[in-house]
Structures are given as C-alpha cells and as structure tokens.
Short mmCIF file of C-alpha atoms in Angstrom, two decimals:
data_model
loop_
_atom_site.label_atom_id
_atom_site.label_comp_id
_atom_site.label_asym_id
_atom_site.label_seq_id
_atom_site.Cartn_x
_atom_site.Cartn_y
_atom_site.Cartn_z
CA MET A 1 82.39 95.07 69.16
CA PRO A 2 86.05 94.77 68.12
CA GLY A 3 88.71 93.17 70.34
CA TRP A 4 89.18 95.08 73.56
CA SER A 5 91.40 95.15 76.65
CA CYS A 6 90.70 95.76 80.34
CA LEU A 7 92.78 96.97 83.28
CA VAL A 8 91.63 95.89 86.76
CA THR A 9 93.17 97.72 89.73
CA GLY A 10 93.17 96.02 93.11
CA ALA A 11 93.16 92.79 91.11
CA GLY A 12 94.81 90.81 93.91
CA GLY A 13 92.00 91.66 96.33
CA PHE A 14 88.83 89.91 97.43
CA LEU A 15 86.64 91.54 94.74
CA GLY A 16 89.34 92.14 92.12
CA GLN A 17 90.12 88.44 91.74
CA ARG A 18 86.41 87.66 91.17
CA ILE A 19 86.16 90.32 88.47
CA VAL A 20 89.15 88.81 86.65
CA GLN A 21 87.59 85.32 86.88
CA LEU A 22 84.46 86.62 85.12
CA LEU A 23 86.34 88.78 82.61
CA VAL A 24 88.08 85.78 81.06
CA GLN A 25 84.65 84.60 79.85
CA GLU A 26 83.99 87.83 77.93
CA LYS A 27 83.80 87.70 74.14
CA ASP A 28 86.44 89.52 72.07
CA LEU A 29 88.52 90.35 75.14
CA GLU A 30 92.17 90.22 74.06
CA GLU A 31 94.06 91.29 77.18
CA ILE A 32 93.50 91.66 80.92
CA ARG A 33 95.98 93.74 82.86
CA VAL A 34 95.94 93.04 86.58
CA LEU A 35 97.35 95.78 88.78
CA ASP A 36 98.09 95.83 92.50
CA LYS A 37 100.79 97.08 94.81
CA VAL A 38 101.87 93.54 95.74
CA PHE A 39 100.52 90.18 94.57
CA ARG A 40 100.77 87.09 96.73
CA PRO A 41 102.74 84.35 94.94
CA GLU A 42 99.66 82.08 94.80
CA THR A 43 97.53 84.90 93.31
CA ARG A 44 100.16 85.66 90.68
CA GLU A 45 100.32 81.96 89.80
CA LYS A 46 96.51 81.80 89.59
CA PHE A 47 96.48 84.62 87.02
CA PHE A 48 99.17 82.94 84.91
CA ASN A 49 97.28 79.62 84.97
CA ILE A 50 93.82 81.08 84.43
CA GLY A 51 93.11 78.68 81.52
CA THR A 52 92.27 81.12 78.75
CA ASN A 53 93.68 82.38 75.45
CA ILE A 54 93.31 85.93 76.73
CA LYS A 55 96.65 87.57 77.47
CA VAL A 56 97.07 88.29 81.20
CA THR A 57 99.68 90.94 82.08
CA VAL A 58 100.69 91.54 85.70
CA PHE A 59 101.51 95.09 86.81
CA GLU A 60 102.91 95.40 90.33
CA GLY A 61 103.42 98.95 91.56
CA ASP A 62 102.10 102.00 93.36
CA ILE A 63 98.85 103.71 92.37
CA LEU A 64 100.48 106.99 93.44
CA ASP A 65 103.09 106.64 90.66
CA ALA A 66 101.62 108.64 87.75
CA GLN A 67 104.12 107.39 85.13
CA TYR A 68 103.55 103.78 86.12
CA LEU A 69 99.77 104.23 85.81
CA ARG A 70 100.09 105.82 82.37
CA ARG A 71 102.14 102.84 81.20
CA ALA A 72 99.54 100.42 82.62
CA CYS A 73 96.71 102.30 80.84
CA GLN A 74 98.37 102.49 77.41
CA GLY A 75 96.18 100.82 74.78
CA ILE A 76 93.44 99.89 77.30
CA SER A 77 89.72 100.05 76.42
CA VAL A 78 88.18 99.82 79.92
CA VAL A 79 89.51 100.48 83.43
CA ILE A 80 87.77 98.79 86.38
CA HIS A 81 89.07 100.50 89.50
CA THR A 82 88.63 98.51 92.73
CA ALA A 83 91.94 99.33 94.48
CA ALA A 84 91.28 100.94 97.88
CA ILE A 85 92.21 100.88 101.54
CA ILE A 86 89.19 99.83 103.61
CA ASP A 87 89.54 100.85 107.24
CA VAL A 88 86.74 101.99 109.54
CA THR A 89 88.56 101.43 112.84
CA GLY A 90 91.39 103.98 112.60
CA VAL A 91 94.28 101.50 112.34
CA ILE A 92 95.71 103.08 109.18
CA PRO A 93 96.82 106.77 109.19
CA ARG A 94 94.29 109.16 107.66
CA GLN A 95 96.72 110.54 105.07
CA THR A 96 97.55 107.04 103.79
CA ILE A 97 93.85 106.32 103.18
CA LEU A 98 93.32 109.69 101.47
CA ASP A 99 96.40 109.20 99.30
CA VAL A 100 95.37 105.76 98.01
CA ASN A 101 91.59 106.17 97.81
CA LEU A 102 91.35 109.75 96.56
CA LYS A 103 94.70 110.79 95.09
CA GLY A 104 95.17 107.33 93.56
CA THR A 105 91.80 107.61 91.83
CA GLN A 106 92.62 111.12 90.56
CA ASN A 107 95.97 109.82 89.25
CA LEU A 108 94.23 106.98 87.45
CA LEU A 109 91.67 109.32 85.85
CA GLU A 110 94.51 111.53 84.59
CA ALA A 111 96.35 108.45 83.24
CA CYS A 112 93.17 107.49 81.35
CA VAL A 113 93.02 110.94 79.76
CA GLN A 114 96.70 110.81 78.77
CA ALA A 115 96.47 107.23 77.46
CA SER A 116 93.07 107.87 75.78
CA VAL A 117 91.14 105.19 77.71
CA PRO A 118 87.44 105.69 76.85
CA ALA A 119 85.70 103.87 79.75
CA PHE A 120 86.20 103.97 83.54
CA ILE A 121 84.20 102.02 86.16
CA PHE A 122 84.71 102.92 89.81
CA CYS A 123 83.97 100.54 92.66
CA SER A 124 82.52 102.93 95.23
CA SER A 125 80.76 101.93 98.48
CA VAL A 126 77.40 102.24 100.21
CA ASP A 127 79.42 104.13 102.85
CA VAL A 128 79.34 107.22 100.62
CA ALA A 129 75.57 107.38 101.21
CA GLY A 130 75.71 107.07 105.01
CA PRO A 131 74.17 106.22 107.42
CA ASN A 132 74.74 109.52 109.20
CA SER A 133 72.85 108.49 112.35
CA TYR A 134 71.80 105.17 113.85
CA LYS A 135 68.36 106.78 114.30
CA GLU A 136 68.06 107.31 110.52
CA ILE A 137 66.08 104.51 108.82
CA ILE A 138 66.48 103.90 105.07
CA MET A 139 64.78 100.78 103.71
CA ASN A 140 65.08 99.89 100.00
CA GLY A 141 66.57 103.29 99.23
CA SER A 142 67.17 104.45 95.66
CA GLU A 143 69.69 106.56 93.73
CA GLU A 144 67.14 109.34 93.26
CA GLU A 145 66.84 109.99 97.01
CA GLY A 146 70.24 111.68 97.16
CA HIS A 147 71.63 110.14 100.35
CA GLU A 148 75.12 111.40 101.16
CA SER A 149 77.46 110.65 104.05
CA THR A 150 78.50 113.61 106.20
CA TRP A 151 81.24 111.70 108.05
CA SER A 152 84.73 113.18 107.93
CA ASP A 153 86.29 109.81 108.85
CA PRO A 154 88.93 108.94 106.23
CA TYR A 155 87.29 105.91 104.58
CA PRO A 156 83.78 107.30 103.82
CA TYR A 157 85.22 110.76 103.07
CA SER A 158 87.89 109.45 100.66
CA LYS A 159 85.45 107.16 98.84
CA ARG A 160 82.84 109.93 98.57
CA MET A 161 85.33 112.43 97.15
CA ALA A 162 86.82 109.83 94.79
CA GLU A 163 83.36 108.95 93.46
CA LYS A 164 82.62 112.65 92.89
CA ALA A 165 85.91 112.96 90.95
CA VAL A 166 85.04 109.94 88.79
CA LEU A 167 81.53 111.13 87.93
CA ALA A 168 82.75 114.70 87.32
CA ALA A 169 85.37 113.32 84.88
CA ASN A 170 82.64 111.91 82.64
CA GLY A 171 82.89 113.63 79.25
CA SER A 172 86.55 114.68 79.72
CA ILE A 173 88.38 115.09 76.42
CA LEU A 174 91.02 112.42 75.88
CA LYS A 175 94.44 113.02 74.34
CA ASN A 176 93.28 111.42 71.06
CA GLY A 177 90.24 113.74 70.91
CA GLY A 178 87.75 111.14 72.14
CA ARG A 179 85.80 111.35 75.39
CA LEU A 180 86.07 109.55 78.72
CA HIS A 181 82.86 107.89 79.95
CA THR A 182 82.55 106.95 83.61
CA CYS A 183 80.16 105.35 86.07
CA ALA A 184 80.30 104.21 89.71
CA LEU A 185 78.90 101.17 91.52
CA ARG A 186 78.03 101.31 95.22
CA PRO A 187 77.98 97.76 96.64
CA MET A 188 76.46 96.99 100.02
CA TYR A 189 78.63 95.14 102.59
CA ILE A 190 80.31 92.38 100.52
CA TYR A 191 80.51 88.83 101.89
CA GLY A 192 81.62 85.51 100.43
CA GLU A 193 84.46 83.03 100.48
CA ARG A 194 87.90 84.57 101.09
CA SER A 195 86.39 87.72 102.61
CA PRO A 196 89.16 89.18 104.81
CA PHE A 197 86.58 90.66 107.23
CA LEU A 198 84.69 87.40 107.59
CA ALA A 199 87.96 85.46 107.97
CA ASN A 200 88.98 87.71 110.89
CA ILE A 201 85.60 87.21 112.57
CA ILE A 202 85.77 83.41 112.20
CA ILE A 203 89.38 83.13 113.39
CA SER A 204 88.67 85.38 116.41
CA SER A 205 85.59 83.28 117.23
CA LEU A 206 87.55 80.03 116.97
CA LYS A 207 89.90 81.41 119.64
CA ASN A 208 86.82 82.21 121.76
CA LYS A 209 85.16 78.76 121.84
CA GLY A 210 83.11 79.46 118.71
CA ILE A 211 81.34 82.51 120.17
CA LEU A 212 80.83 85.09 117.44
CA GLY A 213 81.77 88.61 118.46
CA VAL A 214 79.01 91.22 118.46
CA ILE A 215 79.38 93.36 115.32
CA GLY A 216 75.99 94.98 114.84
CA LYS A 217 73.03 93.32 116.54
CA PHE A 218 70.76 96.38 116.04
CA SER A 219 71.34 96.69 112.28
CA ILE A 220 69.17 95.73 109.33
CA VAL A 221 71.24 95.63 106.14
CA ASN A 222 71.23 93.88 102.78
CA PRO A 223 74.67 92.29 102.34
CA VAL A 224 75.70 91.35 98.79
CA TYR A 225 77.61 88.27 97.61
CA VAL A 226 81.04 88.99 96.07
CA GLY A 227 80.23 87.10 92.85
CA ASN A 228 77.23 89.35 92.24
CA VAL A 229 79.25 92.53 92.80
CA ALA A 230 81.86 91.25 90.32
CA TRP A 231 79.08 90.51 87.81
CA ALA A 232 77.74 94.07 88.12
CA HIS A 233 81.19 95.40 87.15
CA ILE A 234 81.24 93.18 84.06
CA LEU A 235 77.79 94.44 83.04
CA ALA A 236 78.90 98.05 83.57
CA ALA A 237 81.91 97.43 81.32
CA ARG A 238 79.64 95.98 78.64
CA ALA A 239 77.19 98.88 78.95
CA LEU A 240 79.85 101.61 78.70
CA ARG A 241 81.17 99.95 75.52
CA ASP A 242 77.68 99.61 74.00
CA PRO A 243 76.72 102.71 71.93
CA LYS A 244 73.02 102.09 72.74
CA LYS A 245 73.37 101.64 76.52
CA SER A 246 76.32 103.92 77.24
CA PRO A 247 74.49 107.30 77.10
CA ASN A 248 72.07 106.11 79.80
CA ILE A 249 74.74 105.25 82.37
CA GLN A 250 77.48 107.82 81.74
CA GLY A 251 78.24 109.89 84.84
CA LYS A 252 75.83 107.90 87.03
CA PHE A 253 76.13 105.70 90.12
CA TYR A 254 74.28 102.50 90.99
CA TYR A 255 73.55 100.65 94.23
CA ILE A 256 74.49 96.99 93.97
CA SER A 257 72.68 94.53 96.22
CA ASP A 258 71.17 91.10 95.58
CA ASP A 259 68.54 88.76 97.03
CA THR A 260 70.37 88.08 100.29
CA PRO A 261 67.69 88.56 103.00
CA HIS A 262 67.67 91.79 104.98
CA GLN A 263 69.22 91.00 108.39
CA SER A 264 71.71 92.21 110.99
CA TYR A 265 75.45 91.75 110.51
CA ASP A 266 75.45 89.38 113.50
CA ASP A 267 72.64 87.25 112.05
CA LEU A 268 74.50 87.00 108.72
CA ASN A 269 77.67 85.78 110.44
CA TYR A 270 75.66 83.25 112.45
CA THR A 271 73.70 81.97 109.43
CA LEU A 272 76.89 81.43 107.44
CA SER A 273 78.78 79.66 110.25
CA LYS A 274 76.26 77.90 112.53
CA GLU A 275 76.66 74.57 110.69
CA TRP A 276 80.22 74.37 112.05
CA GLY A 277 79.33 74.96 115.69
CA PHE A 278 79.49 78.75 115.95
CA HIS A 279 76.94 80.58 118.08
CA LEU A 280 75.99 84.15 118.95
CA ASP A 281 77.20 85.85 122.08
CA SER A 282 74.24 85.84 124.49
CA SER A 283 75.90 88.04 127.13
CA TRP A 284 74.55 91.49 127.96
CA SER A 285 75.69 94.42 125.83
CA LEU A 286 75.49 98.18 126.22
CA PRO A 287 72.37 99.98 124.90
CA LEU A 288 73.07 101.63 121.55
CA PRO A 289 72.82 105.31 122.70
CA LEU A 290 75.28 104.60 125.52
CA LEU A 291 77.64 102.80 123.12
CA TYR A 292 77.56 105.83 120.80
CA TRP A 293 78.41 108.31 123.56
CA LEU A 294 81.13 106.05 124.90
CA ALA A 295 82.64 106.09 121.40
CA PHE A 296 82.47 109.90 121.45
CA LEU A 297 84.28 109.93 124.83
CA LEU A 298 87.02 107.60 123.52
CA GLU A 299 87.47 109.78 120.41
CA THR A 300 87.81 112.85 122.64
CA VAL A 301 90.50 111.14 124.73
CA SER A 302 92.30 110.12 121.51
CA PHE A 303 92.21 113.73 120.25
CA LEU A 304 93.48 115.18 123.56
CA LEU A 305 96.35 112.69 123.69
CA SER A 306 97.29 113.09 120.00
CA PRO A 307 100.08 115.70 120.53
CA VAL A 308 102.01 113.26 122.76
CA TYR A 309 100.59 109.78 122.15
CA ARG A 310 98.69 107.97 119.38
CA TYR A 311 95.79 106.29 121.18
CA ARG A 312 93.46 104.30 118.93
CA PRO A 313 90.02 103.62 120.44
CA LEU A 314 88.59 100.11 120.03
CA PHE A 315 85.61 101.67 118.24
CA ASN A 316 84.37 105.08 117.09
CA ARG A 317 81.03 106.77 116.37
CA HIS A 318 81.22 106.03 112.65
CA LEU A 319 81.75 102.31 113.30
CA VAL A 320 78.93 102.20 115.89
CA THR A 321 76.59 103.94 113.42
CA ILE A 322 77.31 101.87 110.29
CA SER A 323 77.19 98.64 112.33
CA ASN A 324 73.84 99.36 113.98
CA SER A 325 71.65 101.17 111.44
CA LYS A 326 68.65 100.13 109.41
CA PHE A 327 70.09 100.90 105.98
CA THR A 328 69.18 98.95 102.83
CA PHE A 329 69.12 99.78 99.10
CA SER A 330 67.40 98.39 96.02
CA TYR A 331 69.21 97.27 92.86
CA LYS A 332 66.27 98.21 90.57
CA LYS A 333 68.10 101.01 88.76
CA ALA A 334 71.07 98.71 88.00
CA GLN A 335 68.54 96.14 86.82
CA ARG A 336 66.95 98.67 84.46
CA ASP A 337 70.07 100.38 83.07
CA LEU A 338 72.72 97.63 83.24
CA GLY A 339 70.52 94.56 82.87
CA TYR A 340 71.80 93.45 86.29
CA GLU A 341 70.32 90.32 87.81
CA PRO A 342 72.17 88.52 90.62
CA LEU A 343 74.26 85.74 89.10
CA VAL A 344 74.34 83.74 92.35
CA SER A 345 71.25 83.03 94.49
CA TRP A 346 71.19 83.51 98.27
CA GLU A 347 71.07 79.74 98.81
CA GLU A 348 74.11 79.16 96.60
CA ALA A 349 76.02 82.12 98.09
CA LYS A 350 75.27 80.84 101.61
CA GLN A 351 76.42 77.31 100.72
CA LYS A 352 79.67 78.45 99.06
CA THR A 353 80.56 80.79 101.94
CA SER A 354 79.69 78.18 104.58
CA GLU A 355 81.88 75.58 102.83
CA TRP A 356 84.78 78.04 102.86
CA ILE A 357 84.24 78.66 106.59
CA ARG A 358 84.49 74.88 107.07
CA THR A 359 87.99 74.98 105.53
CA LEU A 360 89.00 77.76 107.98
CA VAL A 361 87.77 75.64 110.90
CA LYS A 362 89.67 72.62 109.57
CA GLN A 363 92.89 74.65 109.14
CA HIS A 364 92.56 76.03 112.67
CA ARG A 365 92.15 72.54 114.16
CA GLU A 366 95.09 71.20 112.17
CA THR A 367 97.24 74.09 113.47
CA LEU A 368 96.23 73.32 117.05
CA ASP A 369 96.98 69.61 116.56
CA THR A 370 100.44 70.43 115.16
CA LYS A 371 101.22 72.71 118.14
CA SER A 372 100.09 70.09 120.66
CA GLN A 373 102.35 67.38 119.19
#
C-alpha cells in the first residue's frame, strides 16, 4: 500500500488519543491530522512530541464548520470519526447533542465527498442497539440479530441516526469519481486509565469516605478496555484500505468487546479500585421497577415545568435502563472480518486502570494536605 494519511476527529478525547498512539506505529503512514474543538495544552504538546517521523498536524475548530472540515479532509486517505458529545443525564441541551453528533457527522461525510476521501470509520456505540427495557435480556448478542434502540433521548437517538447516515453513505461517488467506503464500530462501555466517567466516580467516592456510588447493581455487561477499542479502529482502517478485505466490511457495523468478564457496572468499579481502599455501598436501595417509575415521575415534572423552569432530574428512565440491564455482545464478527483480537488482556487492563486510580487517590490526598497546611 502506498503512503497514506489519516484524520482523527475527537483526537483530544479519551479514545481519540489512544487511536493516535497506535496510528504512529502503522507502516507507510505519512501524516496524522488530529482534530478537536479545543485541545488541552498538555495534549497538544503530547502530539508534537509523539516521537515519530510521521507528520502530525493539529486542527482546532468546530465540526459544524463545513469549510473548516473540507480543509481538514483535503488529501486524506482515511477518516476515523470519534468526536461526539456523550451525555445520558440531560445536562447538555438536546439540540447541542444533535448538532454535534448527527449534523457534525453529516458535515464530515459531505467534506469527505468534496475532498475525495475514500475511507470513513465511525465510532458508534452499543447504545444504538438498546437496551429498550431493563426486562430485556441479551447475552452475547450478534450483529445479525438486528437490535435497535427505540429511545428518543438525544444521545442514543443522535448516535443511531449518525450511524445510519454513515452506513447509507457507503458507495457515495466522490468528487474525483472514486467511491466512499464506510463502516461503523459499536464499542461496549469503555473503561481504562484517563476515563472521564471513571475519574468522576473515583473523585466522588473519595469525597464520600471511599464508598462507591451505586451505578448499576442489577446489570450484567461486558465493558471493553480503551486500548482494545482503539486497536479495532486501526484494524478497520487497514481493512477498508485492503482491496481483499474492504468489500466484506463496506457499509457494515461491528460490536467491539474484549475478554473483560461479564459483570455489573458496580462490580467493575469495585474490582478496579478495591486495592486502594474503595468499597461498595451496602445501604438499601430502591427496587428496580420502583426506580424506573420514579424516573418517569421526575421526567413528567421536568416536562410540566419546562415552559417556566428548566428542571433536570437526577436520573431518567433511559439511564435507569442502560445501567441495570443484562446486555452483552460478542466480538466474533469483528474477529472474522477485521482480524480483531483484543490487544490487551483483562489482567493487564485491570492492572493499568488500577494503577491510574492510585494516582488519582494520591493527587486527592496531596490536595487535602495542601489545604490543611
């Protein structure tokens, strides 16, 4: 394969940075363009000191700016699109989520057509498949089973519609007469060092004497380590560029999990942090059906108050459902079509994440010591 170039959107994020770290090891890669709305100074510096001969170009701007995207896509061989707003609690306005996750993806697809980019990989989410009810049980589900979320909440809806747009764009005629080839990856819940979700849980727990907040004690899920999700994106990029493999994956989506044991969200948090003195909350909690209907009541109050006051419930039915369902998926199809095998074992992923949690605990204690002086 001749020299190629890759654009990674959301490159300053939790997953985006990992993808860039793996991309620099790719053969014949001449340029990586990293794109995000804003890069932290330390992230920007990390990209500039990445220790490779590959050219790294930083693009900082809005995914809703069509001209900016076209400029970023010019001369690119592969786009890996991870930029998204992830919000399942209702903090961020619905329109903002729809604009970034759906309109931003549509803008990027159009930029690829105009700039004649032949390959597009979309980081989707298991949320586009459901679960639609906490009573629904899916264990080791597959792509062929056709699971689809029916939630109208902005995050699952925007990701579902964006994925449909990406897969429908497969085969689009490019400005230079070539064709655009697309695929989508649906990772499970992603954990690992520098996870913003996990960091929030740990910091909140440190303020609560090391008691881990209840997230989803009734769930059975198969979380996936961030390094393995990043690796799947690299393999998808290789496959879309390979004339032999590409026809098999064009216009298709793949579930991405790994060998992390099936467990509840609460058990995962405890397993990763128990070495540093964290423990599960043993206090009584509401039964799941009651929790669900309480969420419905809070949503109703929020809706009734909306003309005069923006009330955001602490939780909603979508959050209760995704946090407490038995919902796992196999990576066999990705294994068959992409050659995907987890790069990092469960034991190694657990160790790396636990070590990172130790640094959070240390930072927290140092902050407390400084304040007490």
